[in-house]
Amino acid sequence: YYINLPQIPRASNISVSVSTMDSPTIIQISKAVSSFTHTLIWYFGNKNGIIVSQTSNSSVTWTPLSEELASQIPNSESGTGTLTCITYNGNTEVGRKSINFTLKVPSDVIPSISAFTSSIASTKPSGCGLYVKNNSTVQWTVSASGIYGSTIRKCVISGQNLSKTFTESSTSYTATSSTLTIAGKKTYTVIVTDSRGRTAKATGYITIMDYNPPVITSVNSFRSNV
C-alpha cells in the first residue's frame, strides 16, 4: 500500500570560496528542485547589492570590486560578508539561506606617496644654495595618503644624519637632519604604513659639497730688524 506524500518546497543551498576583491569568484547553487530559480544578494559592511535575479543557473560568477568594497574594511586586509540566496518556485518565494564569505583586499592596493621633497634648512654661507659638509642641514617633506578608506598611521624618514619616525595619523610629515657630515650624493628614504598595514616607499637624493676649514700646517718665526 503506497501513499503519495505532498512535495514540500525547500530552499536551495549555496557555497562560495574565499575570494580576493577584483577577482572573479564562483557561487555554486545546489538546487532542491531543478526548476527552481534563485536571486543572490551580497552584504558587506554597510553596502549590499544584487548579483543576479531569479537565475536558473546552478553556477554564478561574481567579481566584487575593491573600489566599491575595500572602504568597508579600512583597518584590515580582509573582512566577512553575507551572501543570501532566495529560492523561487515560479514567482513564489520558497525560502532563503545565507552563508558568510571572506573578501581580501588585493595586494596591489597600497598607500601612495605623492611627494618626497628636500630643501635647505640651514647652510653656511647663508644663501649659497648648496649643501655644504659640516655647514648645512636638510629638511624633507612627505605627502602621503591611504587608499579606499585607509589612513596613514606611520612614517619613517631616514638618511645621512636623519632618522625620524612618526606614529601619528597625517597626510604630511616634515623632518630636519642634524649637520651633514659626509660629502657626496646621498640617498634618503621614506616608508609610510597605512591602517591596513600596507606600505609604500620613496627615495630622494641630495648632493653635499665637500668642505674643510683652513688649517695652519706650519709656523715660522724670526727676529725682525725693524
mmCIF file with all atom_site columns, C-alpha atoms in Angstrom:
data_model
loop_
_atom_site.group_PDB
_atom_site.id
_atom_site.type_symbol
_atom_site.label_atom_id
_atom_site.label_alt_id
_atom_site.label_comp_id
_atom_site.label_asym_id
_atom_site.label_entity_id
_atom_site.label_seq_id
_atom_site.pdbx_PDB_ins_code
_atom_site.Cartn_x
_atom_site.Cartn_y
_atom_site.Cartn_z
_atom_site.occupancy
_atom_site.B_iso_or_equiv
_atom_site.pdbx_formal_charge
_atom_site.auth_seq_id
_atom_site.auth_comp_id
_atom_site.auth_asym_id
_atom_site.auth_atom_id
_atom_site.pdbx_PDB_model_num
ATOM 1   C CA . TYR A 1 1   ? 0.000   0.000  0.000   1.00 0.00 ? 1   TYR A CA 1
ATOM 2   C CA . TYR A 1 2   ? 1.533   3.342  -1.072  1.00 0.00 ? 2   TYR A CA 1
ATOM 3   C CA . ILE A 1 3   ? 0.655   6.883  -0.138  1.00 0.00 ? 3   ILE A CA 1
ATOM 4   C CA . ASN A 1 4   ? 1.808   9.815  -2.286  1.00 0.00 ? 4   ASN A CA 1
ATOM 5   C CA . LEU A 1 5   ? 3.168   12.429 0.053   1.00 0.00 ? 5   LEU A CA 1
ATOM 6   C CA . PRO A 1 6   ? 2.950   16.080 -0.979  1.00 0.00 ? 6   PRO A CA 1
ATOM 7   C CA . GLN A 1 7   ? 6.159   17.715 -2.195  1.00 0.00 ? 7   GLN A CA 1
ATOM 8   C CA . ILE A 1 8   ? 7.468   20.213 0.334   1.00 0.00 ? 8   ILE A CA 1
ATOM 9   C CA . PRO A 1 9   ? 9.400   23.025 -1.375  1.00 0.00 ? 9   PRO A CA 1
ATOM 10  C CA . ARG A 1 10  ? 12.838  23.586 0.128   1.00 0.00 ? 10  ARG A CA 1
ATOM 11  C CA . ALA A 1 11  ? 15.251  26.487 -0.248  1.00 0.00 ? 11  ALA A CA 1
ATOM 12  C CA . SER A 1 12  ? 18.386  25.676 -2.205  1.00 0.00 ? 12  SER A CA 1
ATOM 13  C CA . ASN A 1 13  ? 21.890  25.678 -0.689  1.00 0.00 ? 13  ASN A CA 1
ATOM 14  C CA . ILE A 1 14  ? 24.809  27.813 -1.837  1.00 0.00 ? 14  ILE A CA 1
ATOM 15  C CA . SER A 1 15  ? 28.572  27.695 -1.399  1.00 0.00 ? 15  SER A CA 1
ATOM 16  C CA . VAL A 1 16  ? 31.397  30.096 -2.204  1.00 0.00 ? 16  VAL A CA 1
ATOM 17  C CA . SER A 1 17  ? 35.159  30.040 -1.654  1.00 0.00 ? 17  SER A CA 1
ATOM 18  C CA . VAL A 1 18  ? 37.334  32.732 -0.106  1.00 0.00 ? 18  VAL A CA 1
ATOM 19  C CA . SER A 1 19  ? 37.840  35.455 -2.679  1.00 0.00 ? 19  SER A CA 1
ATOM 20  C CA . THR A 1 20  ? 40.049  38.449 -3.400  1.00 0.00 ? 20  THR A CA 1
ATOM 21  C CA . MET A 1 21  ? 38.430  41.683 -4.480  1.00 0.00 ? 21  MET A CA 1
ATOM 22  C CA . ASP A 1 22  ? 38.682  42.377 -8.225  1.00 0.00 ? 22  ASP A CA 1
ATOM 23  C CA . SER A 1 23  ? 38.930  38.640 -8.928  1.00 0.00 ? 23  SER A CA 1
ATOM 24  C CA . PRO A 1 24  ? 36.008  36.507 -10.184 1.00 0.00 ? 24  PRO A CA 1
ATOM 25  C CA . THR A 1 25  ? 34.538  34.144 -7.590  1.00 0.00 ? 25  THR A CA 1
ATOM 26  C CA . ILE A 1 26  ? 32.141  31.305 -8.369  1.00 0.00 ? 26  ILE A CA 1
ATOM 27  C CA . ILE A 1 27  ? 28.976  30.795 -6.346  1.00 0.00 ? 27  ILE A CA 1
ATOM 28  C CA . GLN A 1 28  ? 27.565  27.272 -6.542  1.00 0.00 ? 28  GLN A CA 1
ATOM 29  C CA . ILE A 1 29  ? 23.815  26.720 -6.119  1.00 0.00 ? 29  ILE A CA 1
ATOM 30  C CA . SER A 1 30  ? 22.646  23.254 -5.077  1.00 0.00 ? 30  SER A CA 1
ATOM 31  C CA . LYS A 1 31  ? 19.072  23.226 -6.304  1.00 0.00 ? 31  LYS A CA 1
ATOM 32  C CA . ALA A 1 32  ? 16.462  21.433 -4.253  1.00 0.00 ? 32  ALA A CA 1
ATOM 33  C CA . VAL A 1 33  ? 14.332  21.209 -7.395  1.00 0.00 ? 33  VAL A CA 1
ATOM 34  C CA . SER A 1 34  ? 15.732  21.598 -10.898 1.00 0.00 ? 34  SER A CA 1
ATOM 35  C CA . SER A 1 35  ? 13.053  24.091 -11.976 1.00 0.00 ? 35  SER A CA 1
ATOM 36  C CA . PHE A 1 36  ? 13.705  26.492 -9.101  1.00 0.00 ? 36  PHE A CA 1
ATOM 37  C CA . THR A 1 37  ? 15.249  29.921 -9.817  1.00 0.00 ? 37  THR A CA 1
ATOM 38  C CA . HIS A 1 38  ? 17.373  32.000 -7.478  1.00 0.00 ? 38  HIS A CA 1
ATOM 39  C CA . THR A 1 39  ? 18.231  35.569 -6.593  1.00 0.00 ? 39  THR A CA 1
ATOM 40  C CA . LEU A 1 40  ? 21.637  36.209 -4.987  1.00 0.00 ? 40  LEU A CA 1
ATOM 41  C CA . ILE A 1 41  ? 22.245  39.215 -2.741  1.00 0.00 ? 41  ILE A CA 1
ATOM 42  C CA . TRP A 1 42  ? 25.524  40.215 -1.094  1.00 0.00 ? 42  TRP A CA 1
ATOM 43  C CA . TYR A 1 43  ? 26.037  42.242 2.116   1.00 0.00 ? 43  TYR A CA 1
ATOM 44  C CA . PHE A 1 44  ? 29.448  43.643 3.077   1.00 0.00 ? 44  PHE A CA 1
ATOM 45  C CA . GLY A 1 45  ? 29.748  46.260 5.792   1.00 0.00 ? 45  GLY A CA 1
ATOM 46  C CA . ASN A 1 46  ? 27.161  48.935 5.075   1.00 0.00 ? 46  ASN A CA 1
ATOM 47  C CA . LYS A 1 47  ? 26.901  48.022 1.399   1.00 0.00 ? 47  LYS A CA 1
ATOM 48  C CA . ASN A 1 48  ? 24.809  45.467 -0.436  1.00 0.00 ? 48  ASN A CA 1
ATOM 49  C CA . GLY A 1 49  ? 23.797  44.575 -3.946  1.00 0.00 ? 49  GLY A CA 1
ATOM 50  C CA . ILE A 1 50  ? 22.073  42.029 -6.171  1.00 0.00 ? 50  ILE A CA 1
ATOM 51  C CA . ILE A 1 51  ? 24.377  39.684 -8.066  1.00 0.00 ? 51  ILE A CA 1
ATOM 52  C CA . VAL A 1 52  ? 21.655  38.065 -10.163 1.00 0.00 ? 52  VAL A CA 1
ATOM 53  C CA . SER A 1 53  ? 17.849  37.938 -10.135 1.00 0.00 ? 53  SER A CA 1
ATOM 54  C CA . GLN A 1 54  ? 15.870  34.682 -10.496 1.00 0.00 ? 54  GLN A CA 1
ATOM 55  C CA . THR A 1 55  ? 18.545  32.866 -12.450 1.00 0.00 ? 55  THR A CA 1
ATOM 56  C CA . SER A 1 56  ? 18.056  29.255 -13.491 1.00 0.00 ? 56  SER A CA 1
ATOM 57  C CA . ASN A 1 57  ? 21.819  28.628 -13.500 1.00 0.00 ? 57  ASN A CA 1
ATOM 58  C CA . SER A 1 58  ? 23.429  26.450 -10.855 1.00 0.00 ? 58  SER A CA 1
ATOM 59  C CA . SER A 1 59  ? 26.698  28.407 -11.020 1.00 0.00 ? 59  SER A CA 1
ATOM 60  C CA . VAL A 1 60  ? 27.097  32.195 -10.922 1.00 0.00 ? 60  VAL A CA 1
ATOM 61  C CA . THR A 1 61  ? 30.300  34.251 -11.274 1.00 0.00 ? 61  THR A CA 1
ATOM 62  C CA . TRP A 1 62  ? 30.641  37.435 -9.217  1.00 0.00 ? 62  TRP A CA 1
ATOM 63  C CA . THR A 1 63  ? 33.524  39.922 -9.181  1.00 0.00 ? 63  THR A CA 1
ATOM 64  C CA . PRO A 1 64  ? 33.480  42.072 -6.005  1.00 0.00 ? 64  PRO A CA 1
ATOM 65  C CA . LEU A 1 65  ? 35.260  45.362 -6.700  1.00 0.00 ? 65  LEU A CA 1
ATOM 66  C CA . SER A 1 66  ? 37.846  46.809 -4.307  1.00 0.00 ? 66  SER A CA 1
ATOM 67  C CA . GLU A 1 67  ? 36.913  50.340 -5.374  1.00 0.00 ? 67  GLU A CA 1
ATOM 68  C CA . GLU A 1 68  ? 33.432  49.663 -4.015  1.00 0.00 ? 68  GLU A CA 1
ATOM 69  C CA . LEU A 1 69  ? 34.090  47.407 -1.033  1.00 0.00 ? 69  LEU A CA 1
ATOM 70  C CA . ALA A 1 70  ? 37.601  47.994 0.360   1.00 0.00 ? 70  ALA A CA 1
ATOM 71  C CA . SER A 1 71  ? 36.415  51.159 2.105   1.00 0.00 ? 71  SER A CA 1
ATOM 72  C CA . GLN A 1 72  ? 34.265  48.945 4.346   1.00 0.00 ? 72  GLN A CA 1
ATOM 73  C CA . ILE A 1 73  ? 37.421  47.491 5.936   1.00 0.00 ? 73  ILE A CA 1
ATOM 74  C CA . PRO A 1 74  ? 39.790  50.489 6.222   1.00 0.00 ? 74  PRO A CA 1
ATOM 75  C CA . ASN A 1 75  ? 41.761  48.921 9.090   1.00 0.00 ? 75  ASN A CA 1
ATOM 76  C CA . SER A 1 76  ? 42.044  45.343 7.855   1.00 0.00 ? 76  SER A CA 1
ATOM 77  C CA . GLU A 1 77  ? 43.266  43.379 4.853   1.00 0.00 ? 77  GLU A CA 1
ATOM 78  C CA . SER A 1 78  ? 40.180  41.143 4.857   1.00 0.00 ? 78  SER A CA 1
ATOM 79  C CA . GLY A 1 79  ? 36.591  41.178 6.031   1.00 0.00 ? 79  GLY A CA 1
ATOM 80  C CA . THR A 1 80  ? 33.496  39.000 6.296   1.00 0.00 ? 80  THR A CA 1
ATOM 81  C CA . GLY A 1 81  ? 30.250  39.494 4.409   1.00 0.00 ? 81  GLY A CA 1
ATOM 82  C CA . THR A 1 82  ? 26.990  37.619 3.925   1.00 0.00 ? 82  THR A CA 1
ATOM 83  C CA . LEU A 1 83  ? 25.612  36.014 0.783   1.00 0.00 ? 83  LEU A CA 1
ATOM 84  C CA . THR A 1 84  ? 21.860  35.340 0.681   1.00 0.00 ? 84  THR A CA 1
ATOM 85  C CA . CYS A 1 85  ? 20.126  33.030 -1.792  1.00 0.00 ? 85  CYS A CA 1
ATOM 86  C CA . ILE A 1 86  ? 16.398  33.496 -2.319  1.00 0.00 ? 86  ILE A CA 1
ATOM 87  C CA . THR A 1 87  ? 14.743  30.441 -3.890  1.00 0.00 ? 87  THR A CA 1
ATOM 88  C CA . TYR A 1 88  ? 11.681  30.781 -6.137  1.00 0.00 ? 88  TYR A CA 1
ATOM 89  C CA . ASN A 1 89  ? 9.193   28.288 -7.463  1.00 0.00 ? 89  ASN A CA 1
ATOM 90  C CA . GLY A 1 90  ? 7.852   30.262 -10.384 1.00 0.00 ? 90  GLY A CA 1
ATOM 91  C CA . ASN A 1 91  ? 7.210   33.680 -8.868  1.00 0.00 ? 91  ASN A CA 1
ATOM 92  C CA . THR A 1 92  ? 6.624   32.327 -5.384  1.00 0.00 ? 92  THR A CA 1
ATOM 93  C CA . GLU A 1 93  ? 9.402   32.620 -2.835  1.00 0.00 ? 93  GLU A CA 1
ATOM 94  C CA . VAL A 1 94  ? 10.191  29.217 -1.337  1.00 0.00 ? 94  VAL A CA 1
ATOM 95  C CA . GLY A 1 95  ? 12.752  30.319 1.245   1.00 0.00 ? 95  GLY A CA 1
ATOM 96  C CA . ARG A 1 96  ? 16.106  31.944 1.941   1.00 0.00 ? 96  ARG A CA 1
ATOM 97  C CA . LYS A 1 97  ? 19.506  30.700 3.021   1.00 0.00 ? 97  LYS A CA 1
ATOM 98  C CA . SER A 1 98  ? 22.544  32.780 3.944   1.00 0.00 ? 98  SER A CA 1
ATOM 99  C CA . ILE A 1 99  ? 26.240  32.000 4.308   1.00 0.00 ? 99  ILE A CA 1
ATOM 100 C CA . ASN A 1 100 ? 29.257  34.067 5.290   1.00 0.00 ? 100 ASN A CA 1
ATOM 101 C CA . PHE A 1 101 ? 32.125  34.746 2.926   1.00 0.00 ? 101 PHE A CA 1
ATOM 102 C CA . THR A 1 102 ? 35.543  36.385 3.256   1.00 0.00 ? 102 THR A CA 1
ATOM 103 C CA . LEU A 1 103 ? 36.919  39.055 0.949   1.00 0.00 ? 103 LEU A CA 1
ATOM 104 C CA . LYS A 1 104 ? 40.582  40.088 0.846   1.00 0.00 ? 104 LYS A CA 1
ATOM 105 C CA . VAL A 1 105 ? 41.904  43.440 -0.309  1.00 0.00 ? 105 VAL A CA 1
ATOM 106 C CA . PRO A 1 106 ? 44.203  42.908 -3.351  1.00 0.00 ? 106 PRO A CA 1
ATOM 107 C CA . SER A 1 107 ? 47.923  43.069 -2.636  1.00 0.00 ? 107 SER A CA 1
ATOM 108 C CA . ASP A 1 108 ? 48.382  45.986 -5.046  1.00 0.00 ? 108 ASP A CA 1
ATOM 109 C CA . VAL A 1 109 ? 46.038  48.215 -3.029  1.00 0.00 ? 109 VAL A CA 1
ATOM 110 C CA . ILE A 1 110 ? 48.685  50.183 -1.133  1.00 0.00 ? 110 ILE A CA 1
ATOM 111 C CA . PRO A 1 111 ? 49.072  53.744 0.169   1.00 0.00 ? 111 PRO A CA 1
ATOM 112 C CA . SER A 1 112 ? 50.627  56.376 -2.072  1.00 0.00 ? 112 SER A CA 1
ATOM 113 C CA . ILE A 1 113 ? 53.412  58.930 -1.663  1.00 0.00 ? 113 ILE A CA 1
ATOM 114 C CA . SER A 1 114 ? 52.670  61.940 -3.843  1.00 0.00 ? 114 SER A CA 1
ATOM 115 C CA . ALA A 1 115 ? 55.722  63.970 -2.817  1.00 0.00 ? 115 ALA A CA 1
ATOM 116 C CA . PHE A 1 116 ? 59.076  63.465 -1.128  1.00 0.00 ? 116 PHE A CA 1
ATOM 117 C CA . THR A 1 117 ? 60.986  66.727 -1.463  1.00 0.00 ? 117 THR A CA 1
ATOM 118 C CA . SER A 1 118 ? 64.116  68.225 0.043   1.00 0.00 ? 118 SER A CA 1
ATOM 119 C CA . SER A 1 119 ? 65.046  71.804 0.907   1.00 0.00 ? 119 SER A CA 1
ATOM 120 C CA . ILE A 1 120 ? 67.952  73.507 2.602   1.00 0.00 ? 120 ILE A CA 1
ATOM 121 C CA . ALA A 1 121 ? 67.036  74.012 6.237   1.00 0.00 ? 121 ALA A CA 1
ATOM 122 C CA . SER A 1 122 ? 70.262  75.877 7.054   1.00 0.00 ? 122 SER A CA 1
ATOM 123 C CA . THR A 1 123 ? 73.622  76.421 5.397   1.00 0.00 ? 123 THR A CA 1
ATOM 124 C CA . LYS A 1 124 ? 76.837  78.453 5.549   1.00 0.00 ? 124 LYS A CA 1
ATOM 125 C CA . PRO A 1 125 ? 77.500  80.762 3.921   1.00 0.00 ? 125 PRO A CA 1
ATOM 126 C CA . SER A 1 126 ? 73.859  81.771 4.187   1.00 0.00 ? 126 SER A CA 1
ATOM 127 C CA . GLY A 1 127 ? 72.069  81.941 0.849   1.00 0.00 ? 127 GLY A CA 1
ATOM 128 C CA . CYS A 1 128 ? 74.673  79.988 -1.101  1.00 0.00 ? 128 CYS A CA 1
ATOM 129 C CA . GLY A 1 129 ? 72.037  77.497 -2.216  1.00 0.00 ? 129 GLY A CA 1
ATOM 130 C CA . LEU A 1 130 ? 74.279  74.497 -1.558  1.00 0.00 ? 130 LEU A CA 1
ATOM 131 C CA . TYR A 1 131 ? 74.524  71.677 0.927   1.00 0.00 ? 131 TYR A CA 1
ATOM 132 C CA . VAL A 1 132 ? 77.994  72.066 2.432   1.00 0.00 ? 132 VAL A CA 1
ATOM 133 C CA . LYS A 1 133 ? 79.658  69.416 4.551   1.00 0.00 ? 133 LYS A CA 1
ATOM 134 C CA . ASN A 1 134 ? 79.706  70.341 8.248   1.00 0.00 ? 134 ASN A CA 1
ATOM 135 C CA . ASN A 1 135 ? 77.792  73.540 7.485   1.00 0.00 ? 135 ASN A CA 1
ATOM 136 C CA . SER A 1 136 ? 74.304  72.543 6.309   1.00 0.00 ? 136 SER A CA 1
ATOM 137 C CA . THR A 1 137 ? 71.131  70.699 7.300   1.00 0.00 ? 137 THR A CA 1
ATOM 138 C CA . VAL A 1 138 ? 68.411  69.281 5.047   1.00 0.00 ? 138 VAL A CA 1
ATOM 139 C CA . GLN A 1 139 ? 64.647  69.238 5.522   1.00 0.00 ? 139 GLN A CA 1
ATOM 140 C CA . TRP A 1 140 ? 62.496  66.528 3.917   1.00 0.00 ? 140 TRP A CA 1
ATOM 141 C CA . THR A 1 141 ? 58.748  66.911 3.399   1.00 0.00 ? 141 THR A CA 1
ATOM 142 C CA . VAL A 1 142 ? 56.438  63.980 2.687   1.00 0.00 ? 142 VAL A CA 1
ATOM 143 C CA . SER A 1 143 ? 52.905  63.986 1.298   1.00 0.00 ? 143 SER A CA 1
ATOM 144 C CA . ALA A 1 144 ? 51.148  60.615 1.528   1.00 0.00 ? 144 ALA A CA 1
ATOM 145 C CA . SER A 1 145 ? 47.640  59.203 1.606   1.00 0.00 ? 145 SER A CA 1
ATOM 146 C CA . GLY A 1 146 ? 45.807  55.959 2.195   1.00 0.00 ? 146 GLY A CA 1
ATOM 147 C CA . ILE A 1 147 ? 43.534  54.260 -0.310  1.00 0.00 ? 147 ILE A CA 1
ATOM 148 C CA . TYR A 1 148 ? 39.921  53.135 -0.270  1.00 0.00 ? 148 TYR A CA 1
ATOM 149 C CA . GLY A 1 149 ? 39.318  54.322 3.278   1.00 0.00 ? 149 GLY A CA 1
ATOM 150 C CA . SER A 1 150 ? 42.700  53.556 4.851   1.00 0.00 ? 150 SER A CA 1
ATOM 151 C CA . THR A 1 151 ? 44.742  56.244 6.619   1.00 0.00 ? 151 THR A CA 1
ATOM 152 C CA . ILE A 1 152 ? 48.468  56.747 7.097   1.00 0.00 ? 152 ILE A CA 1
ATOM 153 C CA . ARG A 1 153 ? 49.464  55.544 10.560  1.00 0.00 ? 153 ARG A CA 1
ATOM 154 C CA . LYS A 1 154 ? 53.290  55.574 10.403  1.00 0.00 ? 154 LYS A CA 1
ATOM 155 C CA . CYS A 1 155 ? 56.016  57.414 8.504   1.00 0.00 ? 155 CYS A CA 1
ATOM 156 C CA . VAL A 1 156 ? 59.761  56.719 8.684   1.00 0.00 ? 156 VAL A CA 1
ATOM 157 C CA . ILE A 1 157 ? 62.259  59.115 7.080   1.00 0.00 ? 157 ILE A CA 1
ATOM 158 C CA . SER A 1 158 ? 65.925  58.108 7.062   1.00 0.00 ? 158 SER A CA 1
ATOM 159 C CA . GLY A 1 159 ? 69.255  59.056 5.511   1.00 0.00 ? 159 GLY A CA 1
ATOM 160 C CA . GLN A 1 160 ? 72.538  60.732 6.445   1.00 0.00 ? 160 GLN A CA 1
ATOM 161 C CA . ASN A 1 161 ? 72.207  62.396 9.864   1.00 0.00 ? 161 ASN A CA 1
ATOM 162 C CA . LEU A 1 162 ? 68.441  61.823 9.833   1.00 0.00 ? 162 LEU A CA 1
ATOM 163 C CA . SER A 1 163 ? 66.281  59.093 11.352  1.00 0.00 ? 163 SER A CA 1
ATOM 164 C CA . LYS A 1 164 ? 62.745  60.126 12.231  1.00 0.00 ? 164 LYS A CA 1
ATOM 165 C CA . THR A 1 165 ? 59.662  58.003 12.930  1.00 0.00 ? 165 THR A CA 1
ATOM 166 C CA . PHE A 1 166 ? 56.166  59.493 13.086  1.00 0.00 ? 166 PHE A CA 1
ATOM 167 C CA . THR A 1 167 ? 53.336  57.418 14.552  1.00 0.00 ? 167 THR A CA 1
ATOM 168 C CA . GLU A 1 168 ? 50.525  59.950 14.370  1.00 0.00 ? 168 GLU A CA 1
ATOM 169 C CA . SER A 1 169 ? 47.972  59.788 11.574  1.00 0.00 ? 169 SER A CA 1
ATOM 170 C CA . SER A 1 170 ? 48.506  62.503 8.973   1.00 0.00 ? 170 SER A CA 1
ATOM 171 C CA . THR A 1 171 ? 48.956  63.176 5.264   1.00 0.00 ? 171 THR A CA 1
ATOM 172 C CA . SER A 1 172 ? 52.026  65.404 5.626   1.00 0.00 ? 172 SER A CA 1
ATOM 173 C CA . TYR A 1 173 ? 55.278  64.959 7.546   1.00 0.00 ? 173 TYR A CA 1
ATOM 174 C CA . THR A 1 174 ? 58.420  67.095 7.854   1.00 0.00 ? 174 THR A CA 1
ATOM 175 C CA . ALA A 1 175 ? 61.810  66.140 9.318   1.00 0.00 ? 175 ALA A CA 1
ATOM 176 C CA . THR A 1 176 ? 65.115  68.013 9.539   1.00 0.00 ? 176 THR A CA 1
ATOM 177 C CA . SER A 1 177 ? 68.552  66.437 9.750   1.00 0.00 ? 177 SER A CA 1
ATOM 178 C CA . SER A 1 178 ? 71.388  67.288 12.048  1.00 0.00 ? 178 SER A CA 1
ATOM 179 C CA . THR A 1 179 ? 74.505  68.838 10.482  1.00 0.00 ? 179 THR A CA 1
ATOM 180 C CA . LEU A 1 180 ? 75.524  66.917 7.339   1.00 0.00 ? 180 LEU A CA 1
ATOM 181 C CA . THR A 1 181 ? 78.951  65.406 7.853   1.00 0.00 ? 181 THR A CA 1
ATOM 182 C CA . ILE A 1 182 ? 79.748  63.387 4.703   1.00 0.00 ? 182 ILE A CA 1
ATOM 183 C CA . ALA A 1 183 ? 80.172  64.840 1.208   1.00 0.00 ? 183 ALA A CA 1
ATOM 184 C CA . GLY A 1 184 ? 78.796  63.322 -1.989  1.00 0.00 ? 184 GLY A CA 1
ATOM 185 C CA . LYS A 1 185 ? 75.444  62.218 -3.412  1.00 0.00 ? 185 LYS A CA 1
ATOM 186 C CA . LYS A 1 186 ? 73.351  60.868 -0.560  1.00 0.00 ? 186 LYS A CA 1
ATOM 187 C CA . THR A 1 187 ? 70.150  58.822 -0.552  1.00 0.00 ? 187 THR A CA 1
ATOM 188 C CA . TYR A 1 188 ? 67.163  59.452 1.702   1.00 0.00 ? 188 TYR A CA 1
ATOM 189 C CA . THR A 1 189 ? 64.195  57.111 2.058   1.00 0.00 ? 189 THR A CA 1
ATOM 190 C CA . VAL A 1 190 ? 60.625  57.391 3.296   1.00 0.00 ? 190 VAL A CA 1
ATOM 191 C CA . ILE A 1 191 ? 58.366  54.452 4.145   1.00 0.00 ? 191 ILE A CA 1
ATOM 192 C CA . VAL A 1 192 ? 54.722  55.006 5.037   1.00 0.00 ? 192 VAL A CA 1
ATOM 193 C CA . THR A 1 193 ? 52.364  52.421 6.542   1.00 0.00 ? 193 THR A CA 1
ATOM 194 C CA . ASP A 1 194 ? 48.588  52.666 6.358   1.00 0.00 ? 194 ASP A CA 1
ATOM 195 C CA . SER A 1 195 ? 45.853  51.392 8.676   1.00 0.00 ? 195 SER A CA 1
ATOM 196 C CA . ARG A 1 196 ? 45.731  48.056 6.806   1.00 0.00 ? 196 ARG A CA 1
ATOM 197 C CA . GLY A 1 197 ? 49.427  47.511 7.451   1.00 0.00 ? 197 GLY A CA 1
ATOM 198 C CA . ARG A 1 198 ? 50.274  48.101 3.778   1.00 0.00 ? 198 ARG A CA 1
ATOM 199 C CA . THR A 1 199 ? 53.439  50.080 2.955   1.00 0.00 ? 199 THR A CA 1
ATOM 200 C CA . ALA A 1 200 ? 54.792  52.368 0.258   1.00 0.00 ? 200 ALA A CA 1
ATOM 201 C CA . LYS A 1 201 ? 58.355  53.581 -0.244  1.00 0.00 ? 201 LYS A CA 1
ATOM 202 C CA . ALA A 1 202 ? 60.005  56.535 -1.992  1.00 0.00 ? 202 ALA A CA 1
ATOM 203 C CA . THR A 1 203 ? 63.609  57.637 -2.422  1.00 0.00 ? 203 THR A CA 1
ATOM 204 C CA . GLY A 1 204 ? 65.218  61.063 -2.782  1.00 0.00 ? 204 GLY A CA 1
ATOM 205 C CA . TYR A 1 205 ? 68.751  62.392 -3.251  1.00 0.00 ? 205 TYR A CA 1
ATOM 206 C CA . ILE A 1 206 ? 70.850  65.417 -2.371  1.00 0.00 ? 206 ILE A CA 1
ATOM 207 C CA . THR A 1 207 ? 74.471  66.301 -3.183  1.00 0.00 ? 207 THR A CA 1
ATOM 208 C CA . ILE A 1 208 ? 76.656  67.601 -0.367  1.00 0.00 ? 208 ILE A CA 1
ATOM 209 C CA . MET A 1 209 ? 79.657  69.705 -1.341  1.00 0.00 ? 209 MET A CA 1
ATOM 210 C CA . ASP A 1 210 ? 82.955  68.810 0.264   1.00 0.00 ? 210 ASP A CA 1
ATOM 211 C CA . TYR A 1 211 ? 84.429  71.442 2.533   1.00 0.00 ? 211 TYR A CA 1
ATOM 212 C CA . ASN A 1 212 ? 87.150  71.574 5.136   1.00 0.00 ? 212 ASN A CA 1
ATOM 213 C CA . PRO A 1 213 ? 88.022  74.692 7.117   1.00 0.00 ? 213 PRO A CA 1
ATOM 214 C CA . PRO A 1 214 ? 91.510  76.125 6.590   1.00 0.00 ? 214 PRO A CA 1
ATOM 215 C CA . VAL A 1 215 ? 94.252  74.758 8.801   1.00 0.00 ? 215 VAL A CA 1
ATOM 216 C CA . ILE A 1 216 ? 97.669  76.049 9.762   1.00 0.00 ? 216 ILE A CA 1
ATOM 217 C CA . THR A 1 217 ? 100.229 73.496 8.604   1.00 0.00 ? 217 THR A CA 1
ATOM 218 C CA . SER A 1 218 ? 103.412 75.253 9.783   1.00 0.00 ? 218 SER A CA 1
ATOM 219 C CA . VAL A 1 219 ? 104.614 78.340 11.643  1.00 0.00 ? 219 VAL A CA 1
ATOM 220 C CA . ASN A 1 220 ? 107.967 80.070 11.203  1.00 0.00 ? 220 ASN A CA 1
ATOM 221 C CA . SER A 1 221 ? 109.233 82.815 13.481  1.00 0.00 ? 221 SER A CA 1
ATOM 222 C CA . PHE A 1 222 ? 112.221 85.147 13.103  1.00 0.00 ? 222 PHE A CA 1
ATOM 223 C CA . ARG A 1 223 ? 113.651 88.288 14.698  1.00 0.00 ? 223 ARG A CA 1
ATOM 224 C CA . SER A 1 224 ? 112.769 91.434 12.878  1.00 0.00 ? 224 SER A CA 1
ATOM 225 C CA . ASN A 1 225 ? 115.382 94.141 12.382  1.00 0.00 ? 225 ASN A CA 1
ATOM 226 C CA . VAL A 1 226 ? 112.761 96.828 12.125  1.00 0.00 ? 226 VAL A CA 1
#
